[in-house]
mmCIF file of C-alpha atoms in Angstrom:
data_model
loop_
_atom_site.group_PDB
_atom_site.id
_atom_site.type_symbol
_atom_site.label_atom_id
_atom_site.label_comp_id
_atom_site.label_asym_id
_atom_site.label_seq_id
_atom_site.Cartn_x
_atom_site.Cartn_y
_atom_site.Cartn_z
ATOM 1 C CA UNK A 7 0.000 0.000 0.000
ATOM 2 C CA UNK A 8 1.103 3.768 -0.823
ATOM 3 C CA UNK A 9 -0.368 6.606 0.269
ATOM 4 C CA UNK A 10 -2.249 8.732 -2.589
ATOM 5 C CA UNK A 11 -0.246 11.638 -2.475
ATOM 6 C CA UNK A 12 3.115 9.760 -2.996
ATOM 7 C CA UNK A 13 1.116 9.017 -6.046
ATOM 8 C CA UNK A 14 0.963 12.046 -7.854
ATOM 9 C CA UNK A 15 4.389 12.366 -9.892
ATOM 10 C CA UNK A 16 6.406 15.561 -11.399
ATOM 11 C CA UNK A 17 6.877 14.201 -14.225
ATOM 12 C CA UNK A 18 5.854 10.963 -16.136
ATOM 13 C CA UNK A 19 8.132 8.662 -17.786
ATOM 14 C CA UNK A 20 7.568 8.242 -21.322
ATOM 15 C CA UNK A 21 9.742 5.220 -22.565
ATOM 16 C CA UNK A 22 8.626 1.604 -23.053
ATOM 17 C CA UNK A 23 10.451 -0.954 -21.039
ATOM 18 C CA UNK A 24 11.470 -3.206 -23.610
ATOM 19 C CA UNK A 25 13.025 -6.500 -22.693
ATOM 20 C CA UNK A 26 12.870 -9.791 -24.443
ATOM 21 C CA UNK A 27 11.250 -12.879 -23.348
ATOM 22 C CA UNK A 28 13.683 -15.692 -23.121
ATOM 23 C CA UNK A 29 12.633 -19.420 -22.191
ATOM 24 C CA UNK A 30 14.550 -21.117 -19.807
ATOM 25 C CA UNK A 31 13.997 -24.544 -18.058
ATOM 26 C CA UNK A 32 13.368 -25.093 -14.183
ATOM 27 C CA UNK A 33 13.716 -28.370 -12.049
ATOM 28 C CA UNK A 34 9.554 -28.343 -11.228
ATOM 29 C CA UNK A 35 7.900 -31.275 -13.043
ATOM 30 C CA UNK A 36 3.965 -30.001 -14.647
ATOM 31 C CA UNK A 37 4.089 -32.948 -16.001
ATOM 32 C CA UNK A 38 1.528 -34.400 -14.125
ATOM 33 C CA UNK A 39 -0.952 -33.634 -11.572
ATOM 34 C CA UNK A 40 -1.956 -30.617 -13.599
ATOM 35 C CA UNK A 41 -4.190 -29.447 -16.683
ATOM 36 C CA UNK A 42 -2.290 -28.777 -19.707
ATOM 37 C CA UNK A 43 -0.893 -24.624 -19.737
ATOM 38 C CA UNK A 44 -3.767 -22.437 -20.498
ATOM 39 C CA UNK A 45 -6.280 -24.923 -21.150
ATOM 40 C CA UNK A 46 -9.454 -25.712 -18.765
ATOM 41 C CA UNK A 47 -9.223 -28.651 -17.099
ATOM 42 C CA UNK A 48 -10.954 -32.147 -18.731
ATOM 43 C CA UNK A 49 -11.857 -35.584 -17.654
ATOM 44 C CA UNK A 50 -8.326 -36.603 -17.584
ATOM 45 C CA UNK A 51 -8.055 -34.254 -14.481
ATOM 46 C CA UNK A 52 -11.287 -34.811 -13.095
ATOM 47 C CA UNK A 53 -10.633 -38.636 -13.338
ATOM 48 C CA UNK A 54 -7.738 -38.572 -10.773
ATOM 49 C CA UNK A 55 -8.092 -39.965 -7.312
ATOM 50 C CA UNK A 56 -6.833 -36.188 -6.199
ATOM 51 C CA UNK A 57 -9.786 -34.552 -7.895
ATOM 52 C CA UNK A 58 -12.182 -36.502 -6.690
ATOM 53 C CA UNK A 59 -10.691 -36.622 -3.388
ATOM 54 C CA UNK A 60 -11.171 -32.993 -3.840
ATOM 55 C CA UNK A 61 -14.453 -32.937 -5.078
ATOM 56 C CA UNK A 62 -15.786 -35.180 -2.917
ATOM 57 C CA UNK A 63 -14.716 -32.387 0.098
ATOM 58 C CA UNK A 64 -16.755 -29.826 -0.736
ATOM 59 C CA UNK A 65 -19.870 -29.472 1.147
ATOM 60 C CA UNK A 66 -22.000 -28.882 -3.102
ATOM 61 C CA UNK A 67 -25.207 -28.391 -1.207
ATOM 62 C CA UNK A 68 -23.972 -24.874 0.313
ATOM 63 C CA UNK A 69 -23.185 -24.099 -3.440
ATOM 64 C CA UNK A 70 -26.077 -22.421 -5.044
ATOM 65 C CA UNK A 71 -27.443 -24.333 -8.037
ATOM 66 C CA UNK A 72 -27.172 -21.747 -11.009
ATOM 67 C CA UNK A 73 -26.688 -22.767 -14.526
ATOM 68 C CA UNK A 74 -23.491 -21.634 -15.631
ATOM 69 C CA UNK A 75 -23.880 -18.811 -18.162
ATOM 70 C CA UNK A 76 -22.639 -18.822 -22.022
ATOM 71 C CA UNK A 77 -20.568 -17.249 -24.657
ATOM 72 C CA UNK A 78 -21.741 -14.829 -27.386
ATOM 73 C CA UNK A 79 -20.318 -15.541 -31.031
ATOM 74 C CA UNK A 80 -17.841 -12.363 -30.057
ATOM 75 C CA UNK A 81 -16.404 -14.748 -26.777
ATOM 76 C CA UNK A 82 -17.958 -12.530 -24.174
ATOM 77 C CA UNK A 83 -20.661 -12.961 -21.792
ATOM 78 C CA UNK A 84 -24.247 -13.414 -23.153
ATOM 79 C CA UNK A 85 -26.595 -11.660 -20.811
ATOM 80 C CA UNK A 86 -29.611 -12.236 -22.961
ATOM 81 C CA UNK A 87 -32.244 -13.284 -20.411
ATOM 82 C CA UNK A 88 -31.119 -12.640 -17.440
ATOM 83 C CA UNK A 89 -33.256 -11.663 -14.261
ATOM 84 C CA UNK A 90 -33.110 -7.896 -13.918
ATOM 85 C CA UNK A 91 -33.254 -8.018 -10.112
ATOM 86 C CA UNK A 92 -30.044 -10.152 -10.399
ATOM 87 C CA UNK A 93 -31.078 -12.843 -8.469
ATOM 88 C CA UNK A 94 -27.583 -14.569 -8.312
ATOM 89 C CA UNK A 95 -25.803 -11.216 -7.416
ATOM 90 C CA UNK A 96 -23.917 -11.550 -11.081
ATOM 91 C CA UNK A 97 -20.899 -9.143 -11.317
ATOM 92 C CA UNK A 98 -20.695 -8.738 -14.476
ATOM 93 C CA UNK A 99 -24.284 -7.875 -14.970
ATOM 94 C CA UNK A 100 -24.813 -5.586 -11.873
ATOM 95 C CA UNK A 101 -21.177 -4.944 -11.004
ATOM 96 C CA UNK A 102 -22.856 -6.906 -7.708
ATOM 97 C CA UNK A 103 -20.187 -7.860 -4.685
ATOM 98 C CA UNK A 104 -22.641 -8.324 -1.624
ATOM 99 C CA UNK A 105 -23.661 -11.894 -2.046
ATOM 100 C CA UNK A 106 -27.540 -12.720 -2.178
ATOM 101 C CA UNK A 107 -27.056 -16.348 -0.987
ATOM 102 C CA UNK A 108 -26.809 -17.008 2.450
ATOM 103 C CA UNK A 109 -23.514 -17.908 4.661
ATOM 104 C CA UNK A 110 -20.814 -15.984 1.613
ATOM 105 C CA UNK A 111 -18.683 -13.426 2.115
ATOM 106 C CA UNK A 112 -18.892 -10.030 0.398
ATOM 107 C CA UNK A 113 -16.224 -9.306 -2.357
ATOM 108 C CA UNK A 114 -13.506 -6.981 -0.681
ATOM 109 C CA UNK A 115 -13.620 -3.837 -3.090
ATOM 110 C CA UNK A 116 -12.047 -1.036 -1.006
ATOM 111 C CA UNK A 117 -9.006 -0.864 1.202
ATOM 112 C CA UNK A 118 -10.491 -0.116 4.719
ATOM 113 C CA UNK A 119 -7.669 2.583 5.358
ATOM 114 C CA UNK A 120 -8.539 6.065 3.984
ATOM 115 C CA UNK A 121 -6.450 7.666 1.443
ATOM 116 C CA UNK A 122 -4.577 4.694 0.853
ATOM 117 C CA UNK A 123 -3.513 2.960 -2.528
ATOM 118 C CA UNK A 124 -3.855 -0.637 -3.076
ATOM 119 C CA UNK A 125 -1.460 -1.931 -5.833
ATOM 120 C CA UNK A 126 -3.266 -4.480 -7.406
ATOM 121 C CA UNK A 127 -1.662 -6.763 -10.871
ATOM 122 C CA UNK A 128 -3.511 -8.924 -12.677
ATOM 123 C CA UNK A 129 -2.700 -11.690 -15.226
ATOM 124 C CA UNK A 130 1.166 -12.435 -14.105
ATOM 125 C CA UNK A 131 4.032 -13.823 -13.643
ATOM 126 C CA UNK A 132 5.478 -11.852 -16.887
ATOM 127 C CA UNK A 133 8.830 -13.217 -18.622
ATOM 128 C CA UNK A 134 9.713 -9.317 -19.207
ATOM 129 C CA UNK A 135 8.834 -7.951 -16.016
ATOM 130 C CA UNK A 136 12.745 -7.442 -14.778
ATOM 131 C CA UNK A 137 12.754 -3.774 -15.054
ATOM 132 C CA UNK A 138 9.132 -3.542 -13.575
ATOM 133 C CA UNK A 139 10.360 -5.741 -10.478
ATOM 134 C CA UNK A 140 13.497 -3.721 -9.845
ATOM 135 C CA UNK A 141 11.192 -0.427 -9.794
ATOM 136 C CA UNK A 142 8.829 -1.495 -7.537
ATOM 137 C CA UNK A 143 12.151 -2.859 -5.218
ATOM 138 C CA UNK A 144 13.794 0.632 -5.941
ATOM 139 C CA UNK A 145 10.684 2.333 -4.281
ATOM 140 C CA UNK A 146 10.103 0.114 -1.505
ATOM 141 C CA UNK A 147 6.399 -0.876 -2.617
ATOM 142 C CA UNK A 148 4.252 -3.801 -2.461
ATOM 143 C CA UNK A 149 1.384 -4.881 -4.549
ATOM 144 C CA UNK A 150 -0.824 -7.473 -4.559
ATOM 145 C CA UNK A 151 0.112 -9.744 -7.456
ATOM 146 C CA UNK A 152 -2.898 -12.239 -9.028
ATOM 147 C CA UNK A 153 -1.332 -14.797 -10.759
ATOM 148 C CA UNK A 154 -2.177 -17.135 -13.159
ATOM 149 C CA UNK A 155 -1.390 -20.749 -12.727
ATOM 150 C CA UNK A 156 -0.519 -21.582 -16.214
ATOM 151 C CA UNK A 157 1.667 -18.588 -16.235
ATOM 152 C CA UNK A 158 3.502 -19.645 -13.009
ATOM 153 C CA UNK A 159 4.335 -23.294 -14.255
ATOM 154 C CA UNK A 160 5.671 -21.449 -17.555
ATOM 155 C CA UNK A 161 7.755 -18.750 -15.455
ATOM 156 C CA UNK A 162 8.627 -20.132 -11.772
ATOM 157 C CA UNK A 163 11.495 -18.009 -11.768
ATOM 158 C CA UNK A 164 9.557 -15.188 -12.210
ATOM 159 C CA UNK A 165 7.293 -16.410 -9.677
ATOM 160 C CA UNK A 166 9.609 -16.904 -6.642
ATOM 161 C CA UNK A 167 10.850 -13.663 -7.119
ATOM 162 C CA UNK A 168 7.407 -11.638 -6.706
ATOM 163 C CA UNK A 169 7.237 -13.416 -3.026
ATOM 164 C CA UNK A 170 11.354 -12.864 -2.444
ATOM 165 C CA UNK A 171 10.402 -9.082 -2.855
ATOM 166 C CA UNK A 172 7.697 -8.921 -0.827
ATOM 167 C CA UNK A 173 4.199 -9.037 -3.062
ATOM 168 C CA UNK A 174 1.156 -10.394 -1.771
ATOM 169 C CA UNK A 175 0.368 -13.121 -3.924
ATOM 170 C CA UNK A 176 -3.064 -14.073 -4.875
ATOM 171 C CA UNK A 177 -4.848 -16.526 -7.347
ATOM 172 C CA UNK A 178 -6.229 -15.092 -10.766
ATOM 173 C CA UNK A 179 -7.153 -18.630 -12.076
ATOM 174 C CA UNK A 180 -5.713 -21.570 -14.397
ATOM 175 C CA UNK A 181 -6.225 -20.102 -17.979
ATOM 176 C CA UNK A 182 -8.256 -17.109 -17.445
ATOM 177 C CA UNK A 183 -11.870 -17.937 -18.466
ATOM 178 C CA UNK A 184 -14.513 -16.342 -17.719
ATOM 179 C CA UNK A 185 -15.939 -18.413 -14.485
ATOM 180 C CA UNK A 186 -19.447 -18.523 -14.870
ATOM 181 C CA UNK A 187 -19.841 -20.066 -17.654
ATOM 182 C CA UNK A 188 -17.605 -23.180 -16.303
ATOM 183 C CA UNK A 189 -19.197 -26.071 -14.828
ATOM 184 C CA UNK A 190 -18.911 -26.838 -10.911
ATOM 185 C CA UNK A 191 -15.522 -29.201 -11.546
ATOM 186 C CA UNK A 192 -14.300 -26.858 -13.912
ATOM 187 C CA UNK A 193 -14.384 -23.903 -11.641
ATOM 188 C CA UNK A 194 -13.063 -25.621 -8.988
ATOM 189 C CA UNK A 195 -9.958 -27.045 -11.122
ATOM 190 C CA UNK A 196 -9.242 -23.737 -12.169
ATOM 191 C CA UNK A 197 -8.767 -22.329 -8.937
ATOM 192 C CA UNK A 198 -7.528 -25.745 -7.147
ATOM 193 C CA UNK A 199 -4.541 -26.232 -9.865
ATOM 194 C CA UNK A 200 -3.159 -22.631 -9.447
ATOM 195 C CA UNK A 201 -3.223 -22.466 -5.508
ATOM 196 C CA UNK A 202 -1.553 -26.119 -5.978
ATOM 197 C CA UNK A 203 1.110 -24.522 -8.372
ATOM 198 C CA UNK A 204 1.820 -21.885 -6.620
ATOM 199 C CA UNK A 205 2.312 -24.050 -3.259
ATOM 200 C CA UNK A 206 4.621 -26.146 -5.277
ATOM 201 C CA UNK A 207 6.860 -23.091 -7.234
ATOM 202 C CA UNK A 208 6.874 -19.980 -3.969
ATOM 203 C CA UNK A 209 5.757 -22.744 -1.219
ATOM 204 C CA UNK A 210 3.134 -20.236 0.196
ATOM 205 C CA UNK A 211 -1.313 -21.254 -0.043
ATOM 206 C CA UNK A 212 -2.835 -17.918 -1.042
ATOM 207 C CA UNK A 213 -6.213 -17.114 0.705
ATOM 208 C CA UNK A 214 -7.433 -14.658 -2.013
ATOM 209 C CA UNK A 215 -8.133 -14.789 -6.043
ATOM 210 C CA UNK A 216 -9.564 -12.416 -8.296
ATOM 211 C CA UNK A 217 -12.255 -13.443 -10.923
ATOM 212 C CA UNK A 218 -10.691 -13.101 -15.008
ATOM 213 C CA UNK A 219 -12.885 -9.837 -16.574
ATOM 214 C CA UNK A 220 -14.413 -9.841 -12.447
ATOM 215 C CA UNK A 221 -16.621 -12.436 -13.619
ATOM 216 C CA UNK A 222 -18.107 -13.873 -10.393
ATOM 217 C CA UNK A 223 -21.411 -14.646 -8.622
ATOM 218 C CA UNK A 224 -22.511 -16.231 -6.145
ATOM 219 C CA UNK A 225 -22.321 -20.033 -7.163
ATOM 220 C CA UNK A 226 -18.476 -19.108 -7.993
ATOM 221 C CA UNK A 227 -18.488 -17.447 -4.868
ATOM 222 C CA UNK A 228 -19.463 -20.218 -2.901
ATOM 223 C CA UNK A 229 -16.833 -22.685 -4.548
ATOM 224 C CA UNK A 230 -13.822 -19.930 -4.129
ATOM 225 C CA UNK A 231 -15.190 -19.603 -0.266
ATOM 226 C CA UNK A 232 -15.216 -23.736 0.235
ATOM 227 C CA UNK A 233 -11.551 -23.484 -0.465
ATOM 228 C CA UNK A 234 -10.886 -20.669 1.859
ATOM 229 C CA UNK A 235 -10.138 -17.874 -0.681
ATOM 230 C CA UNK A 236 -11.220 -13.760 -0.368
ATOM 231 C CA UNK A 237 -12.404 -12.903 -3.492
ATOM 232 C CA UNK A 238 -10.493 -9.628 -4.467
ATOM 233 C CA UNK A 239 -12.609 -7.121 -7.064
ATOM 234 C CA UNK A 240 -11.393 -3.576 -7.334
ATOM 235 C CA UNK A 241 -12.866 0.098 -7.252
ATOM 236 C CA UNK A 242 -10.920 1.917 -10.073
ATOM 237 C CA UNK A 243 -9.882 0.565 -13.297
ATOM 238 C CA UNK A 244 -6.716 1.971 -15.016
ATOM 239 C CA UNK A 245 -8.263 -0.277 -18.212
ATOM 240 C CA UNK A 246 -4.264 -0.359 -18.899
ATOM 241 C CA UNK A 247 -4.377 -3.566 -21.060
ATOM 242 C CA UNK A 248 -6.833 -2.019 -23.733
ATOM 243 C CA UNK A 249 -3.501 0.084 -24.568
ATOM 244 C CA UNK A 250 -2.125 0.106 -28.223
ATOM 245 C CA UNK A 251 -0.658 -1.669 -29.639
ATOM 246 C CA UNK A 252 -2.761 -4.840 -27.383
ATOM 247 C CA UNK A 253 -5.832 -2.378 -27.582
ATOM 248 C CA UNK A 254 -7.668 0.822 -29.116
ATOM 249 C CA UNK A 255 -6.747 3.220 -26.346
ATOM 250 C CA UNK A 256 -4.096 5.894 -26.797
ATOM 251 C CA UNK A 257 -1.633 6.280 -24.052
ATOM 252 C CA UNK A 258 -2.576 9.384 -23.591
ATOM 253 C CA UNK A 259 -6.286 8.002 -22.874
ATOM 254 C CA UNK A 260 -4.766 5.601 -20.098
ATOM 255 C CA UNK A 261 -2.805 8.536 -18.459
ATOM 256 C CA UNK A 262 -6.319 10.648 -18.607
ATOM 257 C CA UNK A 263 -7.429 7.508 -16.262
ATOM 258 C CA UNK A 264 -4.483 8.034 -13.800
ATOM 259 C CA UNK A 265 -5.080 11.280 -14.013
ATOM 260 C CA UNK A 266 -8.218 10.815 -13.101
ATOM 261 C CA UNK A 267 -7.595 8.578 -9.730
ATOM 262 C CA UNK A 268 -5.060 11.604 -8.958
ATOM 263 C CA UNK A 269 -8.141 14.253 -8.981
ATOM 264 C CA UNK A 270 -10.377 11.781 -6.837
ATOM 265 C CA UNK A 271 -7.378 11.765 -4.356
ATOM 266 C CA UNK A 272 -7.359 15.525 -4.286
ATOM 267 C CA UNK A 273 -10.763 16.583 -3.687
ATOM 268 C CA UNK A 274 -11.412 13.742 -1.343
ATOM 269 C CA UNK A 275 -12.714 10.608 -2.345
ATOM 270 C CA UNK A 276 -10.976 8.520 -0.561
ATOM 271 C CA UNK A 277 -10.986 10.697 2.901
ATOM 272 C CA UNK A 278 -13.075 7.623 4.270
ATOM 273 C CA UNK A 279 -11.675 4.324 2.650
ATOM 274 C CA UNK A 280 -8.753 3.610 0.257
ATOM 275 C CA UNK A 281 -8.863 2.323 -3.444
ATOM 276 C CA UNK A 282 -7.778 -0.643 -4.782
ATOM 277 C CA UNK A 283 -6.413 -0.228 -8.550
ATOM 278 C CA UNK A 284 -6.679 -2.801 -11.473
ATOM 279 C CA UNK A 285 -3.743 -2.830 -13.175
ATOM 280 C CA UNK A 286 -2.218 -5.508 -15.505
ATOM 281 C CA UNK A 287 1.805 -7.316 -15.453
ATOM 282 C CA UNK A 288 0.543 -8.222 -18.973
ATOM 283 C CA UNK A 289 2.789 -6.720 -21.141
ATOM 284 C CA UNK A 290 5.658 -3.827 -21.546
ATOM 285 C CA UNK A 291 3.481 -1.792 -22.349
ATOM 286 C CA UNK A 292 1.554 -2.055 -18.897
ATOM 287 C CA UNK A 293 4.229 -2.606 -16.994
ATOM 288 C CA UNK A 294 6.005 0.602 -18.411
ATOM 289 C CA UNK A 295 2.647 2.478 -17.753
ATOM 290 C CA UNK A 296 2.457 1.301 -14.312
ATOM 291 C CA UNK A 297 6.333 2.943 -13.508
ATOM 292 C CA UNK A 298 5.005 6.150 -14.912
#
């Protein structure tokens, strides 16, 4: 965390950290015991003694029974037909994070301490990141990383060092889908395999996860809680991986959204409770935007 003024900079940097990605090879076997790298999960996972050991441990009546949702020809989330008074307390139709079904947690959306800054990163480890590491280091700050599984099995090295430096490390799935349109095993799978991972690579069990696009309710809710994890959404959105070239957003449009968080900070927003910011270790291009 960082307080909001130490936010506002003189001047930003401009360049692009630009480092190559280059593959090296680790003594952890993902062999087995793990879905393939960025794929869901299948039946020769859910076939394994340790899945259905797993399975078989969580208590599926407390889960609510709604039908996972589908995909629109485009890949995003059909809402066609949904229940306008959001019955299953459906982020990503409401922006909902106070469950409707009984014995869940809330989402944590805030940081409780006013005018306070919670680093947030989605979508890492990053092979490139090396520059964007050292920064944070250089500055003494800690974020809260949300890491994909698929992408720590690819990168451990990358991995061990977030913890080494300090980060709070959190899940952010298997291979990123969007969670409610996955079945009950294949939610579970994708959260189970990346805390399992990420045991295995830092040798920490994170307690909190963050939904892909913040696609949660509360059946996804209810499976993330059976396994003991926080779910994490945010409260301003520096929409940092629509940037060009990845996106249609200028630069300039993603520093207007900085810019932004910087006014809110200044005429008091956050005098009562602290934000938490989405930002993405996707790419140089984030990464560099996140140093400025």
């Amino acid at each position: 965390m960082v307080p909001i003024s130490l936010f506002i900079l003189g001047t930003l940097i401009t360049s692009v950290i630009s480092q190559e990605c280059k593959p090296y090879s680790s003594s952890f076997d993902f062999s087995s015991g793990y879905p393939e790298v960025w794929k869901k999960a299948t039946n020769t996972i859910f076939k394994t003694t340790e899945f259905k050991q797993l399975y078989n441990s969580i208590d599926w009546p407390k889960v609510p029974n709604i039908p996972p949702h589908k995909l629109n020809a485009n890949g995003d989330i059909d809402r066609t037909g949904y229940n306008t008074s959001d019955p299953d307390c459906w982020w990503t139709y409401n922006l909902c994070t106070t469950p409707k079904a009984p014995g869940l947690n809330p989402d944590v959306t805030i940081c409780p301490e006013p005018n306070t800054l919670g680093l947030s990163y989605d979508d890492g480890p990053n092979c490139s990141h090396t520059v964007f590491y050292d920064f944070l280091k250089e500055n003494n700050q800690q974020a809260t990383m949300f890491f994909i599984g698929s992408n720590v099995a690819d990168l451990p090295n990358e991995a061990q060092r977030a913890l080494a430096d300090g980060h709070h490390i959190c899940i952010h799935t298997w291979s990123h889908p969007y969670m409610t349109t996955l079945t009950n095993e294949e939610v579970l799978a994708e959260l189970y395999y990346t805390r399992k991972v990420i045991k295995y690579v830092m040798g920490i069990t994170p307690l909190c996860w963050r939904p892909p696009f913040g696609d949660c309710d509360d059946r996804v809710r209810a499976i993330a809680q059976a396994l003991n994890l926080t779910t994490i959404i945010w409260n301003i959105d520096s929409d940092d991986w629509a940037m060009q070239p990845a996106g249609p957003e200028t630069p300039a449009q993603i520093d207007a959204n900085f810019q932004d968080f910087v006014n809110m900070a200044q005429n008091g927003t956050f005098a009562n409770s602290g934000a938490i910011l989405l930002e993405h270790e996707l790419n140089n291009g984030t990464m560099s935007k996140a140093v400025e």
